[in-house]
Coordinates of C-alpha atoms in Angstrom, one line a residue:
M1 CA 26.6 -6.5 -24.8
Y2 CA 23.8 -4.1 -23.0
H3 CA 20.0 -5.6 -22.8
K4 CA 16.8 -3.3 -22.2
N5 CA 15.1 -6.5 -20.7
L6 CA 16.0 -10.0 -19.7
V7 CA 13.1 -11.7 -21.3
P8 CA 13.1 -12.0 -24.1
N9 CA 16.7 -10.9 -24.7
V10 CA 18.6 -12.6 -22.0
D11 CA 16.5 -15.9 -22.2
P12 CA 13.3 -16.1 -24.2
K13 CA 12.2 -18.9 -21.8
G14 CA 11.7 -16.6 -19.1
L15 CA 14.3 -17.4 -16.8
N16 CA 11.7 -19.6 -14.7
E17 CA 14.2 -21.5 -12.7
L18 CA 15.5 -18.4 -10.9
T19 CA 14.2 -18.1 -7.3
F20 CA 16.3 -15.3 -6.1
L21 CA 17.2 -12.1 -8.1
A22 CA 19.2 -8.9 -7.4
L23 CA 19.9 -6.2 -9.6
K24 CA 22.5 -3.7 -8.7
D25 CA 24.2 -0.6 -10.1
G26 CA 23.2 -0.7 -13.9
K27 CA 22.3 1.6 -16.4
E28 CA 20.7 -0.1 -19.7
L29 CA 18.5 -2.1 -18.0
E30 CA 14.8 -0.9 -18.4
C31 CA 12.8 -4.0 -17.3
L32 CA 12.7 -7.5 -16.4
I33 CA 10.2 -8.6 -19.4
D34 CA 9.0 -7.3 -22.5
T35 CA 5.8 -8.4 -24.0
T36 CA 5.5 -5.5 -26.7
E37 CA 7.5 -7.1 -29.3
G38 CA 6.0 -10.6 -29.9
H39 CA 5.1 -13.8 -27.3
V40 CA 7.2 -14.6 -24.4
S41 CA 6.8 -17.4 -22.1
T42 CA 3.5 -17.0 -19.8
N43 CA 5.8 -18.9 -16.9
A44 CA 8.3 -15.7 -16.9
F45 CA 9.9 -15.5 -13.6
F46 CA 7.3 -18.0 -12.3
N47 CA 9.5 -19.3 -9.6
L48 CA 11.1 -16.3 -8.4
V49 CA 10.9 -15.7 -4.5
Q50 CA 12.4 -12.6 -3.9
L51 CA 13.5 -9.7 -6.0
V52 CA 16.0 -6.8 -4.9
I53 CA 16.6 -4.1 -7.3
Q54 CA 18.7 -1.5 -6.4
E55 CA 20.5 1.7 -8.1
M56 CA 19.3 0.7 -11.4
T57 CA 19.3 4.0 -12.7
G58 CA 17.6 3.3 -16.2
F59 CA 14.9 0.9 -14.8
K60 CA 11.1 1.9 -15.4
M61 CA 9.3 -1.1 -14.4
L62 CA 8.8 -4.7 -14.0
C63 CA 7.2 -5.6 -17.4
N64 CA 6.8 -3.5 -20.3
G65 CA 3.2 -4.5 -22.2
R66 CA 0.6 -7.3 -21.3
I67 CA 1.6 -9.1 -18.3
P68 CA 2.0 -12.8 -18.4
K69 CA -0.4 -15.2 -16.5
G70 CA 2.4 -16.7 -14.4
F71 CA 4.7 -13.6 -13.9
L72 CA 6.0 -13.8 -10.5
Q73 CA 3.4 -15.8 -9.2
K74 CA 5.6 -17.0 -6.3
L75 CA 7.3 -13.9 -5.4
E76 CA 7.2 -13.1 -1.9
K77 CA 9.9 -10.2 -1.1
L78 CA 10.2 -7.0 -3.3
E79 CA 12.4 -4.4 -2.5
A80 CA 13.4 -1.4 -4.6
T81 CA 15.8 1.4 -3.7
N82 CA 17.1 4.3 -5.2
C83 CA 15.8 3.3 -9.1
M84 CA 14.9 7.0 -10.2
E85 CA 13.7 6.4 -13.4
M86 CA 10.9 3.9 -12.2
V87 CA 7.1 4.7 -12.7
S88 CA 5.2 1.8 -11.5
L89 CA 6.3 -0.8 -9.6
S90 CA 4.3 -4.4 -9.1
P91 CA 1.0 -6.0 -10.3
M92 CA -0.8 -7.3 -7.0
L93 CA 0.3 -10.5 -6.4
Q94 CA -1.4 -13.1 -4.3
N95 CA 1.9 -14.4 -2.5
L96 CA 3.5 -11.3 -1.8
K97 CA 4.5 -10.9 1.8
E98 CA 7.0 -8.1 1.9
V99 CA 7.4 -4.8 -0.2
K100 CA 9.9 -2.2 0.6
V101 CA 10.1 1.0 -2.1
I102 CA 12.7 3.4 -0.9
N103 CA 13.8 6.6 -3.1
C104 CA 12.3 6.2 -6.6
G105 CA 11.8 9.7 -7.4
Q106 CA 9.5 9.2 -10.6
L107 CA 7.7 6.2 -8.9
Q108 CA 3.7 7.0 -9.3
E109 CA 2.1 3.9 -8.1
V110 CA 3.0 1.1 -6.3
F111 CA 0.5 -2.1 -7.3
Q112 CA -1.6 -2.1 -10.3
T113 CA -4.8 -4.0 -11.0
D114 CA -6.0 -2.9 -14.2
E115 CA -4.0 -4.8 -16.3
I116 CA -4.3 -8.2 -14.7
L117 CA -8.4 -8.0 -13.7
H118 CA -8.8 -10.5 -16.8
D119 CA -7.6 -13.4 -14.5
T120 CA -9.2 -12.3 -11.1
K121 CA -11.7 -15.3 -11.5
E122 CA -9.0 -17.9 -11.8
N123 CA -7.1 -17.0 -8.7
Q124 CA -7.4 -19.0 -6.0
G125 CA -7.8 -16.3 -3.2
P126 CA -7.9 -12.3 -3.0
L127 CA -5.0 -10.4 -4.5
L128 CA -2.2 -9.3 -2.0
S129 CA -4.0 -11.7 0.7
N130 CA -0.6 -12.8 2.2
L131 CA 1.2 -9.0 2.4
T132 CA 2.4 -8.5 6.0
L133 CA 4.7 -5.7 5.5
M134 CA 4.9 -2.4 3.5
E135 CA 7.4 0.2 3.7
L136 CA 7.2 3.4 1.3
H137 CA 9.8 6.1 1.6
S138 CA 11.1 8.9 -0.2
L139 CA 8.9 8.8 -3.2
P140 CA 8.0 12.5 -4.0
E141 CA 6.1 11.7 -7.0
L142 CA 3.8 8.8 -6.0
K143 CA 0.1 9.6 -6.3
L144 CA -1.3 6.0 -5.7
I145 CA -0.3 2.9 -3.8
W146 CA -3.2 0.6 -5.6
K147 CA -4.1 1.7 -9.2
G148 CA -7.3 0.3 -10.3
S149 CA -10.2 -1.5 -8.9
T150 CA -9.3 -3.3 -5.2
H151 CA -12.6 -5.4 -5.0
F152 CA -10.3 -8.3 -5.7
V153 CA -7.8 -7.3 -3.0
S154 CA -7.5 -8.1 0.8
L155 CA -4.9 -7.1 2.9
Q156 CA -5.9 -9.6 5.7
S157 CA -2.5 -10.4 6.6
L158 CA -1.3 -6.8 6.4
M159 CA 0.6 -5.9 9.7
F160 CA 3.3 -3.4 9.7
V161 CA 2.9 -0.3 7.5
E162 CA 5.5 3.0 7.2
I163 CA 5.0 5.4 4.7
S164 CA 7.4 8.7 4.9
Y165 CA 8.2 11.5 2.6
C166 CA 5.4 10.8 0.0
N167 CA 4.2 14.3 -0.8
R168 CA 1.9 13.4 -3.7
L169 CA 0.0 11.1 -1.6
K170 CA -3.6 11.7 -0.8
Y171 CA -4.8 8.7 1.0
L172 CA -3.7 5.2 1.9
F173 CA -6.7 2.8 1.9
S174 CA -10.4 3.0 0.5
P175 CA -13.0 2.0 2.4
F176 CA -13.2 -1.3 1.1
L177 CA -9.4 -2.3 1.7
A178 CA -9.6 -0.5 5.2
Q179 CA -12.5 -3.1 6.0
S180 CA -9.6 -5.7 5.4
L181 CA -7.3 -4.8 7.9
V182 CA -8.0 -7.1 10.5
L183 CA -4.5 -8.0 11.3
L184 CA -2.8 -4.3 11.3
E185 CA -0.6 -3.7 14.3
Q186 CA 1.5 -0.9 13.5
L187 CA 0.6 2.2 11.2
K188 CA 3.8 5.0 11.0
I189 CA 3.3 7.9 8.8
D190 CA 5.3 11.0 8.6
H191 CA 6.3 14.1 6.1
C192 CA 3.6 13.5 3.7
N193 CA 2.7 16.7 3.2
G194 CA 0.0 16.1 0.4
L195 CA -1.9 13.5 2.9
Q196 CA -5.7 14.5 3.6
H197 CA -7.2 11.3 4.7
I198 CA -5.6 7.8 6.0
I199 CA -8.9 6.2 4.9
T200 CA -10.7 8.1 2.2
E201 CA -14.3 9.3 2.6
L202 CA -15.6 7.9 -1.0
E203 CA -19.0 6.2 -0.6
F204 CA -18.1 4.8 3.1
D205 CA -22.0 5.5 4.1
D206 CA -23.4 3.0 1.3
E207 CA -20.5 0.4 2.0
I208 CA -21.3 0.6 5.9
E209 CA -25.0 0.2 5.3
S210 CA -24.7 -3.0 3.2
E211 CA -22.3 -4.8 5.7
D212 CA -24.2 -7.3 7.8
H213 CA -22.5 -5.9 11.0
P214 CA -22.4 -2.0 10.3
Y215 CA -20.5 -1.2 13.6
S216 CA -18.0 -4.0 13.9
P217 CA -14.4 -2.4 14.6
L218 CA -12.1 -1.5 12.2
L219 CA -8.4 -1.8 12.7
P220 CA -9.2 -4.4 15.9
K221 CA -5.7 -5.3 16.1
L222 CA -4.3 -1.7 15.8
E223 CA -1.8 -1.1 18.6
T224 CA 0.7 1.6 17.5
L225 CA -0.5 4.5 15.6
T226 CA 2.4 7.5 14.6
I227 CA 1.9 10.4 12.6
S228 CA 3.9 13.6 12.2
D229 CA 4.7 16.4 9.6
C230 CA 1.6 15.8 7.6
P231 CA 0.5 19.0 7.4
K232 CA -3.0 18.4 5.6
L233 CA -4.1 15.7 7.3
E234 CA -7.8 17.2 9.3
Y235 CA -8.6 13.7 11.0
V236 CA -7.3 10.4 11.8
F237 CA -10.0 8.3 11.5
Q238 CA -13.3 10.1 9.7
T239 CA -15.2 6.9 9.7
P240 CA -17.5 5.8 12.4
L241 CA -16.3 2.0 12.3
A242 CA -13.0 3.5 13.9
Q243 CA -14.7 4.5 17.1
V244 CA -13.8 1.4 19.0
L245 CA -10.1 0.3 18.4
P246 CA -9.7 -2.3 21.2
R247 CA -6.1 -2.8 20.8
L248 CA -4.7 0.6 20.4
K249 CA -1.8 1.1 23.2
F250 CA 0.2 4.0 21.3
V251 CA -0.7 7.4 19.9
W252 CA 1.8 9.5 19.0
I253 CA 0.9 12.9 16.6
S254 CA 2.6 15.7 15.8
N255 CA 3.2 18.8 13.7
S256 CA 0.3 18.4 11.6
P257 CA -1.6 21.8 11.9
Q258 CA -4.8 20.9 10.1
L259 CA -5.6 18.0 12.4
Q260 CA -9.2 18.8 13.8
Q261 CA -10.0 15.5 15.4
L262 CA -8.5 12.5 15.8
F263 CA -11.8 10.6 15.1
N264 CA -15.1 11.9 13.5
V265 CA -17.8 11.5 16.5
T266 CA -20.7 10.3 15.1
K267 CA -24.2 11.3 17.1
E268 CA -26.8 8.9 18.5
E269 CA -30.7 9.8 17.3
N270 CA -30.9 12.0 20.5
G271 CA -28.1 14.0 19.5
V272 CA -25.5 12.7 22.0
G273 CA -22.0 11.9 20.7
R274 CA -21.3 8.3 20.8
A275 CA -18.0 7.4 22.8
I276 CA -15.0 6.8 21.3
V277 CA -13.9 3.3 23.0
L278 CA -9.8 2.9 23.4
P279 CA -9.7 0.3 26.2
C280 CA -5.9 -0.2 26.1
L281 CA -4.9 2.9 25.7
Q282 CA -1.4 3.3 27.4
D283 CA 0.6 6.5 26.1
L284 CA -1.0 9.6 24.0
R285 CA 1.3 12.0 22.9
L286 CA 0.2 15.1 21.1
G287 CA 2.0 17.8 19.9
N288 CA 1.8 21.1 17.8
L289 CA -2.0 20.5 16.8
I290 CA -2.9 24.2 16.5
N291 CA -6.4 23.4 15.1
L292 CA -7.1 20.2 17.1
S293 CA -10.8 20.2 18.9
W294 CA -12.2 17.9 21.7
K295 CA -15.5 18.7 20.6

């Protein structure tokens, strides 16, 4: 017998004793849980810690319909590979630590917040506050990493980010999210043809002025920055808060012909540009950056 979902078709109670689930080489299953046709357990998959989805050719999403309150609340590791019909992946989960998404040809967004904002005040801490690793590879339709409001989200534990072959992605982080990246050590980006900004410019000046310490360093733990084959990227960091990168050791940037500046140099009141401070820089490699200016 074929099933389009696990809950309620396989187990109406929600399979909430599972701690590990691997789904591989299936065609019929479309989602883990479907809430569109009636009541399902609010604690569906509540105890699941690790979820692996591979070669599920008909799989479209984790939850079809309104997300139950306890859904995947203990999930720590999420991996999706070669799921060519998947269009969306995960709600923003407080306990999630690792996310790897590879070769999901229809995926348009990784994390969703708009469907769970009604419960944010009941959360014990910020969403995604335990996420340490994020890898996104070969996602040609990916437009957004974060869909919906991110003001209840913190990337305070994120240390490693790798993104490649995501050609429709225009930016990685909002200014609000970027200010929470206090532990990020490695950022690697390659073959993202549509990428225009790592940190989007949207309303950044207003956010800076509202901070108690407006010039505190952004990305204070960043050590390795690697960017290659991003033809629309004009700046690495356009925000003034990235003019001091105290731990940055390795910078390798290549094959990004529209890149004009590594950093946006702001000026003091006397018109002199504020110095870029990179006290730990050991290895700087720049190649095929035909529009790069050092002004």
